[in-house]
Coordinates of C-alpha atoms and ligand atoms in Angstrom, one line a residue:
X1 CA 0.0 0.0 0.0
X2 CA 1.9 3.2 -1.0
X3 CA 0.9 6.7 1.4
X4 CA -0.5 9.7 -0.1
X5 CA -0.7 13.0 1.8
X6 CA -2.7 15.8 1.0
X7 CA -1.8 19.4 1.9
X8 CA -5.1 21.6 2.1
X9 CA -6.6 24.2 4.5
X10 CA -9.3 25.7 5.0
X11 CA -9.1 29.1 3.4
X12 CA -13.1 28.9 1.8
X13 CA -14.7 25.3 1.8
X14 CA -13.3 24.8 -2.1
X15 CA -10.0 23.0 -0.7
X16 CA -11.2 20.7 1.8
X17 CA -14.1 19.5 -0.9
X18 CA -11.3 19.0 -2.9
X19 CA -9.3 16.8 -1.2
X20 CA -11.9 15.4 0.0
X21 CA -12.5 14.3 -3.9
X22 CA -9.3 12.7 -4.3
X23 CA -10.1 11.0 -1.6
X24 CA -13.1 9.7 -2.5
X25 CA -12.3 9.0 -6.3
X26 CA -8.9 6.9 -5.3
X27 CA -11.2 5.1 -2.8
X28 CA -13.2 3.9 -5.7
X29 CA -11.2 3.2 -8.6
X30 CA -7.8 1.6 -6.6
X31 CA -10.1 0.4 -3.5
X32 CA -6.9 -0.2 -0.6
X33 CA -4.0 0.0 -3.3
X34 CA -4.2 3.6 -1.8
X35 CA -3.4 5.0 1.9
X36 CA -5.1 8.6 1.6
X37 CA -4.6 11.0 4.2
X38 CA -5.0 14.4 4.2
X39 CA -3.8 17.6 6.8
X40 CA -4.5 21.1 7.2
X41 CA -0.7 22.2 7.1
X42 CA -0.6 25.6 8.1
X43 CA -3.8 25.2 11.3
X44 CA -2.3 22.0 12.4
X45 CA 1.8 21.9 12.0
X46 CA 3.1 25.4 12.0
X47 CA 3.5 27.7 14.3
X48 CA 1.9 31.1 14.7
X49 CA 1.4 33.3 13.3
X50 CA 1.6 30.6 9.7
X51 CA -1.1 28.5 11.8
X52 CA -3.5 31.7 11.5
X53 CA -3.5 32.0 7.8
X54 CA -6.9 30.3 7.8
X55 CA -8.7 32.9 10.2
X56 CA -6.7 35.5 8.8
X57 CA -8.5 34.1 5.4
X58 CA -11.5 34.5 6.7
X59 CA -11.4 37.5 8.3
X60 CA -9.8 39.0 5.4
X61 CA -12.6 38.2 2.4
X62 CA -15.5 38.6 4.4
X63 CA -14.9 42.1 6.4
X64 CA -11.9 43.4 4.6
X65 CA -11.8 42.7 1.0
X66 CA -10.1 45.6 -0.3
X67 CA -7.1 44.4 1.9
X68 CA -7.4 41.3 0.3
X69 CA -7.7 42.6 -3.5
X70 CA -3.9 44.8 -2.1
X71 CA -2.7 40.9 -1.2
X72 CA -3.9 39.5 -4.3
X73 CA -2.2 42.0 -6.7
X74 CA 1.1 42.5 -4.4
X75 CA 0.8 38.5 -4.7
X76 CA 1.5 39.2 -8.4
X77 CA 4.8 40.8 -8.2
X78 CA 7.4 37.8 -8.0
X79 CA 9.5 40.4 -6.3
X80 CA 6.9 40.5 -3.2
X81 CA 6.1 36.9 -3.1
X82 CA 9.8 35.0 -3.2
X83 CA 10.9 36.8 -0.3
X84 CA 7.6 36.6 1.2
X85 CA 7.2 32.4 0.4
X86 CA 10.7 32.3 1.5
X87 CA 9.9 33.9 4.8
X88 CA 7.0 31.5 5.2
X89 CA 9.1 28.4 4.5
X90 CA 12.0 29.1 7.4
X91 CA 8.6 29.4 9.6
X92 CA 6.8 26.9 8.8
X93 CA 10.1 24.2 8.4
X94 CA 9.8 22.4 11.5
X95 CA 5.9 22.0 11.1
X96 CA 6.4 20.6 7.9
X97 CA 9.5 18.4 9.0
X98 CA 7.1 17.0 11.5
X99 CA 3.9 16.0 9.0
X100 CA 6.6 14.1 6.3
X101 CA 7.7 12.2 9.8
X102 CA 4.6 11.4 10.4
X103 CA 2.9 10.3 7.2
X104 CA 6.0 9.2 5.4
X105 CA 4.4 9.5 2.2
X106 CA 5.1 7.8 -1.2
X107 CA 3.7 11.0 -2.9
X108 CA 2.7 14.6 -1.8
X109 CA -0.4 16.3 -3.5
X110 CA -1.2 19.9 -2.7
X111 CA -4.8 21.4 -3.1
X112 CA -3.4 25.2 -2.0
X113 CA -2.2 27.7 -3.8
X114 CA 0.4 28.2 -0.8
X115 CA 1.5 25.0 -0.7
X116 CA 4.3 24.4 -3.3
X117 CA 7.0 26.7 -2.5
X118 CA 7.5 25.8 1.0
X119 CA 7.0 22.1 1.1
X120 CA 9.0 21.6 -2.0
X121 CA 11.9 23.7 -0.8
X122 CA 12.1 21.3 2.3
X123 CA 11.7 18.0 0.8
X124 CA 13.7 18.6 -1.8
X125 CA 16.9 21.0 -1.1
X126 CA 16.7 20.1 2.9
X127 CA 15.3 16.3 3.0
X128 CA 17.0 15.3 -0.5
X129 CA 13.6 13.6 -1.3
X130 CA 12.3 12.7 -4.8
X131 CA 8.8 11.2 -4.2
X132 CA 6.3 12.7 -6.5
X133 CA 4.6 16.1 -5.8
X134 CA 1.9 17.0 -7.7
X135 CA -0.5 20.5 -7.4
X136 CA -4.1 20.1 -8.2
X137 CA -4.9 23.6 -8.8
X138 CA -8.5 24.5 -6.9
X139 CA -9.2 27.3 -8.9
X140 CA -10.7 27.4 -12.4
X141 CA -9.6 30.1 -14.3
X142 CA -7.9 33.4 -13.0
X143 CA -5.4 30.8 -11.0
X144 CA -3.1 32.9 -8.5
X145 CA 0.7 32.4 -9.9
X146 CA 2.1 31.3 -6.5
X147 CA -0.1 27.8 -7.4
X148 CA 2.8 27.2 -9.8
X149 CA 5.8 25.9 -9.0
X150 CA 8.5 24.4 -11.9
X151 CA 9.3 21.7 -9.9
X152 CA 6.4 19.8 -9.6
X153 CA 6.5 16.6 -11.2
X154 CA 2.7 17.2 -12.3
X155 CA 0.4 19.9 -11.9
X156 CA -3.0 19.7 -13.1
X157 CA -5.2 22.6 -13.8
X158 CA -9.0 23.0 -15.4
X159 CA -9.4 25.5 -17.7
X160 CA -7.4 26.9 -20.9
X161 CA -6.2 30.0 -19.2
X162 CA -5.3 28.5 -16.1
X163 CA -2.9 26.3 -18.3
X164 CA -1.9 29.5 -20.1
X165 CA -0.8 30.4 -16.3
X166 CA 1.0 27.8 -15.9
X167 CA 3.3 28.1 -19.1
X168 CA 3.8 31.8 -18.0
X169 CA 5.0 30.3 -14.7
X170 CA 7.8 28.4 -16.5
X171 CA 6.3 24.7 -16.6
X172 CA 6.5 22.6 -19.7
X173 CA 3.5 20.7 -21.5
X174 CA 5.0 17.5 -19.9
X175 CA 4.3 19.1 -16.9
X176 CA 0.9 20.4 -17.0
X177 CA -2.1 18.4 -17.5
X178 CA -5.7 19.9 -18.0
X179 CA -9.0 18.8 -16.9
X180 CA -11.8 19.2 -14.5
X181 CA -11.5 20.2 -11.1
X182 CA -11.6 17.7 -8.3
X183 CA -15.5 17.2 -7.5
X184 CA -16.7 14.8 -5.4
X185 CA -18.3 12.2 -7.3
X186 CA -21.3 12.1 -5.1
X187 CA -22.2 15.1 -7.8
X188 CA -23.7 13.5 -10.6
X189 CA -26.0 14.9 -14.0
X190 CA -28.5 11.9 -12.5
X191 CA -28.3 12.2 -9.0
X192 CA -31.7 11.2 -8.5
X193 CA -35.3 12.7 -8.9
X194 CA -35.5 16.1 -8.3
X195 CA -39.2 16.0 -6.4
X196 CA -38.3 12.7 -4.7
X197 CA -35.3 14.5 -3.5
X198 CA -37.0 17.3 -2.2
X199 CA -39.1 15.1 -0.2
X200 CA -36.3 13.2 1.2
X201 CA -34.9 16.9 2.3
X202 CA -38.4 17.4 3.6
X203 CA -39.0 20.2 1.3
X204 CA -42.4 20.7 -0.6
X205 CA -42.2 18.6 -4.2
X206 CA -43.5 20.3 -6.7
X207 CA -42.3 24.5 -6.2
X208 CA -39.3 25.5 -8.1
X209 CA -36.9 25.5 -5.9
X210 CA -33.5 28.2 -5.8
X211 CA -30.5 27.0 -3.9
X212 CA -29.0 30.3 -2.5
X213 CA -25.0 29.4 -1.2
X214 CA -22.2 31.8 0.0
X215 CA -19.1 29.3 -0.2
X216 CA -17.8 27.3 2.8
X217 CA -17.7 30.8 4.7
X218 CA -21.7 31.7 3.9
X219 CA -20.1 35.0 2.8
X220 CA -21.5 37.6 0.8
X221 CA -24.9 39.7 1.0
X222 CA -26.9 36.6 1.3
X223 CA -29.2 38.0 3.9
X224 CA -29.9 40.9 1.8
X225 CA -30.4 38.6 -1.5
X226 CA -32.4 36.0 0.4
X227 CA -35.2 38.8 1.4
X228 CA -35.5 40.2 -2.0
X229 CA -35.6 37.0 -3.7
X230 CA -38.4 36.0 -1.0
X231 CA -40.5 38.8 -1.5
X232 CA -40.4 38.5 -4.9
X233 CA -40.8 35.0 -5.9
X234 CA -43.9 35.1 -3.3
X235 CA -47.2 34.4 -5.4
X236 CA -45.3 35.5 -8.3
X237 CA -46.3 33.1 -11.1
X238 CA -45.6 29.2 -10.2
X239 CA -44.9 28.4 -6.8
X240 CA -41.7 28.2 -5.6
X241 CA -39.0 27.6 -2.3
X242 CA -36.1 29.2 -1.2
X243 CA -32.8 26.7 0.4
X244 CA -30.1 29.1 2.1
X245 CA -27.4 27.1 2.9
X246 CA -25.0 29.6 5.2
X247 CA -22.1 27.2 5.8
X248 CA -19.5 27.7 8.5
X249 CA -21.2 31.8 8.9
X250 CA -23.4 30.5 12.2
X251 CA -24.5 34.6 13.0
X252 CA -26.3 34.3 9.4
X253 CA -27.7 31.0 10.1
X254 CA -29.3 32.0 13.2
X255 CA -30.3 35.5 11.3
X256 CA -32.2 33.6 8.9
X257 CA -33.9 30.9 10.7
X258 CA -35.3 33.3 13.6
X259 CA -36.9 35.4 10.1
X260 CA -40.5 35.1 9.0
X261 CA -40.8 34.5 5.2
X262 CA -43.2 34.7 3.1
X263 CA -42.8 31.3 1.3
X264 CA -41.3 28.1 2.1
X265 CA -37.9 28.8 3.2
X266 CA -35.3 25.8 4.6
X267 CA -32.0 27.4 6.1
X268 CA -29.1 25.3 7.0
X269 CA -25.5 26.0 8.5
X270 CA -22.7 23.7 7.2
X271 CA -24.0 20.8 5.0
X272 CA -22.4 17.6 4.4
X273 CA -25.1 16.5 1.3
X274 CA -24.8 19.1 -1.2
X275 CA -24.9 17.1 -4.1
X276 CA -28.2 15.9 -2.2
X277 CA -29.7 20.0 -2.0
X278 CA -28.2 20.8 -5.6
X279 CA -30.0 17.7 -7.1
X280 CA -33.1 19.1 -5.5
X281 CA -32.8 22.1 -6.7
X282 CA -33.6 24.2 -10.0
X283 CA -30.6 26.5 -9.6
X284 CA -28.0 27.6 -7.7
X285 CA -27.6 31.5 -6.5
X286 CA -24.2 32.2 -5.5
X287 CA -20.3 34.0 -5.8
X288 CA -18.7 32.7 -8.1
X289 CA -16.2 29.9 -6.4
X290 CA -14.7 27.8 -8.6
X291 CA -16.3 24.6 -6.4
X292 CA -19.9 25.6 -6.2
X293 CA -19.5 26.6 -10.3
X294 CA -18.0 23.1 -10.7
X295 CA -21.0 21.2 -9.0
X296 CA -23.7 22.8 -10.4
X297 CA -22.5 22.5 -14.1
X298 CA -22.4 18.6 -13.4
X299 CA -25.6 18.7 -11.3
X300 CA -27.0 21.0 -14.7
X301 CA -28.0 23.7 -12.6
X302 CA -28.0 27.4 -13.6
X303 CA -26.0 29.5 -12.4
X304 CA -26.9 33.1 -10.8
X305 CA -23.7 34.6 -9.6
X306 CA -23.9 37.8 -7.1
X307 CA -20.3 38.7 -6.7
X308 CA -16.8 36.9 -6.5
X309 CA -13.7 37.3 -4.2
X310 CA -11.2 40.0 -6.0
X311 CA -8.3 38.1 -7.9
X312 CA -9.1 34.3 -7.8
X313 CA -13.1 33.9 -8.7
X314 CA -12.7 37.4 -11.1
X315 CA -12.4 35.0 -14.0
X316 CA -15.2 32.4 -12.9
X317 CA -18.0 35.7 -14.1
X318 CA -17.3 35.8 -17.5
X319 CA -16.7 31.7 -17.8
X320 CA -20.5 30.8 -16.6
X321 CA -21.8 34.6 -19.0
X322 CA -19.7 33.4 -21.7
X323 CA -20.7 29.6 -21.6
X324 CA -24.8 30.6 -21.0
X325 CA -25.0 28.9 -18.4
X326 CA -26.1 31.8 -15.8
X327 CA -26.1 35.5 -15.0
X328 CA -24.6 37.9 -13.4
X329 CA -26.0 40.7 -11.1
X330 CA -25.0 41.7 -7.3
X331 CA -27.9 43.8 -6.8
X332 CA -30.5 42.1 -4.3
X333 CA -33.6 43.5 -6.5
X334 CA -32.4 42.6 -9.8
X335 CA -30.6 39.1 -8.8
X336 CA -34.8 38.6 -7.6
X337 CA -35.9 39.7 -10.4
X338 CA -33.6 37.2 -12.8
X339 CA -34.9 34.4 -10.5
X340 CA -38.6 35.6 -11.2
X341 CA -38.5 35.5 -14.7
X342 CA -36.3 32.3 -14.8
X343 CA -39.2 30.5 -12.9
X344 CA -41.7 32.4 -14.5
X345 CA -41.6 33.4 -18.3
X346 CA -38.4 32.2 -19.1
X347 CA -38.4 28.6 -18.3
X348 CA -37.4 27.4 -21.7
X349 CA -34.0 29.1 -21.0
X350 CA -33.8 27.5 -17.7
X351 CA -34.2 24.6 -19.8
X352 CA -31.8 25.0 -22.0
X353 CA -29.3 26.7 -19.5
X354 CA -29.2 23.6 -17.9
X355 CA -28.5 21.3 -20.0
X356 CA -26.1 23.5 -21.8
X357 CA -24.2 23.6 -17.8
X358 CA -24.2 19.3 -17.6
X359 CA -22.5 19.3 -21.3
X360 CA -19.9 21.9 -19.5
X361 CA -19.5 19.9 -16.3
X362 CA -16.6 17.4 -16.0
X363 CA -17.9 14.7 -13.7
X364 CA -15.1 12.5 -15.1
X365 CA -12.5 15.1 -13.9
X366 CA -11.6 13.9 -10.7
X367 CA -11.0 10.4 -11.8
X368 CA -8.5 11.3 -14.3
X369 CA -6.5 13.0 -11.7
X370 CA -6.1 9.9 -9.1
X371 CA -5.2 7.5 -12.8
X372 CA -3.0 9.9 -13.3
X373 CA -1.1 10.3 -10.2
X374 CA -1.2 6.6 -9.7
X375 CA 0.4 6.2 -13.4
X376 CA 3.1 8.7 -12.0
X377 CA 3.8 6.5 -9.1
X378 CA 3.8 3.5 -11.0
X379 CA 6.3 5.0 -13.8
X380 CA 8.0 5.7 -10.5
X381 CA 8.5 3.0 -8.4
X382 CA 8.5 0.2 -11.7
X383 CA 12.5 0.7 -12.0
X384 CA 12.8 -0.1 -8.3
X385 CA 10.8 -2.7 -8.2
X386 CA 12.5 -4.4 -11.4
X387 CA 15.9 -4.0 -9.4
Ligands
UDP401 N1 -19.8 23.4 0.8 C1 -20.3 22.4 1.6 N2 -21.2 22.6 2.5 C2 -21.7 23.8 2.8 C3 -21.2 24.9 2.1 C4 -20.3 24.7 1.1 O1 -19.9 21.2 1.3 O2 -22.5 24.0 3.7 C5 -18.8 23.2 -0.2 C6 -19.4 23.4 -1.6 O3 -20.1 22.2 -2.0 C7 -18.1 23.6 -2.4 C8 -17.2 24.3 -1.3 O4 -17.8 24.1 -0.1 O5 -17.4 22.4 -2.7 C9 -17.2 25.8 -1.6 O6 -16.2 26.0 -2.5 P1 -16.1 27.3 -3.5 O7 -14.9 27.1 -4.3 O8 -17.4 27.5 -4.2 O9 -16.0 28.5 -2.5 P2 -15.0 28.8 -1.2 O10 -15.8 28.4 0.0 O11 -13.8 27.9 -1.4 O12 -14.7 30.3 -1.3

């Protein structure tokens, strides 16, 4: 059985889903060929203040953006970011030192776009290690340029610009290798009846039914968005439900489930079923990360997007406009009124948004990324194994 360790953390939900993906997919094609393990590397082995950059995350992109659109762009300057990577590496060395004891892995996969420099500089200038190290890049198009690293032996990325990125970056064809992203394959075009799963949710059958998400964090005006959309959709041509799933944001969960509403409203803090509450749903209202984008294209659900995080989701808008597969507005009283007239007048395009988003979605994605990492392990232990 040959180890595997993922590096994630969780700065927004999209990299713990991820890994969790990998997971799951090497799970089911390799069964136990596979140990699978993944860590949190900056909460759990560094110290502070690298073991903050999580909260700091948090803090940072729901109360603070513009500081975070000034990180983003100084991120861009090589100038800023060597010294600064550099910095985090000496930090964060005996942390690290301390997981590769622990897990002694066969092969290190990273799902962060802080995770290259640092744990590639140790394993292979301090440790003189040569297992396989592979990025799986999380974001699907506007991919920051510290995900990037030459030295990785594969790094897999899911969208023509974010290989275009990558060359810019310095890595070779040989190197690169374009997909999907890693989805969990619980999200499926088929996932099961849409009003049988609403039942099973306990939600009412037969309304139309919007699924209205902030990202791991619950972040963004979804308050605001959930009222309008509420007030609106209420007797306003076929009947219909509102799910607000807030994720880890617990003040908005307990906002919106002390609120009255004028239709059938379900609210829900961190869910482990989404592919469950997407198949149940008719679309999907949310910022544009790359993970909830991902899902809903294979799950063909439309996609309303009411705003994106500065830098990394900036290129996710004009992929779903661009594609038809969704709209764009972060005003509360239009995004309501787009919903209207989806459930109303224009179901046709609903219709044929939808199905244009399952043709987009790459369900198959996540699978080609475990068959190929275990072909580069293979390709890699075979000489040792012949002598
Ligand atoms: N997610 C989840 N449960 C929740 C909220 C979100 O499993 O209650 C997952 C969602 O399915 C997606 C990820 O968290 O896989 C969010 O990733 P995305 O890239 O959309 O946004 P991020 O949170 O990383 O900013």
């Amino acid at each position: 059985m040959q180890r595997l360790l993922i590096l994630m953390s969780d700065t927004g939900g999209g990299h713990r889903a991820s890994a969790q993906a990998l997971m799951a997919a090497f799970t089911e094609r390799f069964g136990d060929r596979f140990q699978v393990q993944m860590i949190d590397l900056w909460s759990d082995y560094t110290p502070w203040p690298i073991n903050q950059i999580p909260k700091s995350y948090r803090r940072l992109v729901t109360d603070y953006l513009w500081l975070w659109k000034l990180a983003w762009r100084t991120s861009e300057q090589n100038a800023i970011t060597g010294p600064g990577l550099r910095l985090i590496g000496r930090l964060a060395q005996g942390g690290m030192r301390r997981a590769f004891d622990e897990y002694q892995p066969d092969a290190v996969i990273s799902v962060h776009p802080l995770m290259q420099h640092a744990p590639l500089r140790l394993l292979r200038h301090k440790l003189g290690s040569t297992i396989p190290f592979v990025t799986v890049v999380t974001d699907l198009v506007s991919a920051a340029p510290v995900w990037y690293h030459p030295q990785v032996d594969r790094c897999f990325v899911a969208s023509q610009e974010a290989m275009r990125r990558a060359k810019a970056a310095g890595l070779t064809d040989e190197q690169i290798y374009t997909c999907g992203l890693p989805i969990r394959p619980a999200f499926a075009p088929s996932a099961g009846d849409k009003a049988e799963l609403r039942l099973s949710l306990g939600l009412e059958r037969e309304r139309m039914t919007a699924l209205l998400v902030g990202g791991g964090e619950g972040m963004g005006p979804v308050a605001g968005i959930a009222r309008a959309v509420a007030a609106r959709l209420t007797g306003d041509g076929r009947p219909a439900q509102l799910v607000i799933i807030c994720g880890r944001n617990e003040a908005l969960r307990r906002e919106l489930a002390a609120q009255t509403w004028p239709l059938p409203v379900r609210v829900e803090g961190f869910v482990q079923n989404m592919p469950e509450w997407m198949g149940a749903s008719d679309c999907v209202v949310t910022k544009a990360g790359p993970g909830t984008i991902a899902e809903a294209l294979i799950c063909g659900l439309p996609i309303l997007l009411t705003g994106f995080i500065p830098g990394q989701e900036e290129g996710n808008v004009p992929f779903v406009i661009e594609n038809q597969v969704g709209a764009y507005s972060d005003k509360p009283s239009e995004i309501a009124a787009i919903l209207s007239r989806w459930f109303g007048p224009a179901q046709a395009e609903l219709a044929q948004m939808s199905e244009r988003a399952k043709a987009l979605g790459r369900p198959q994605a996540t699978f080609e990324i475990v068959e190929e990492i275990a072909r580069l392990l293979e390709e890699r232990t075979a000489p040792d194994r012949a002598g």
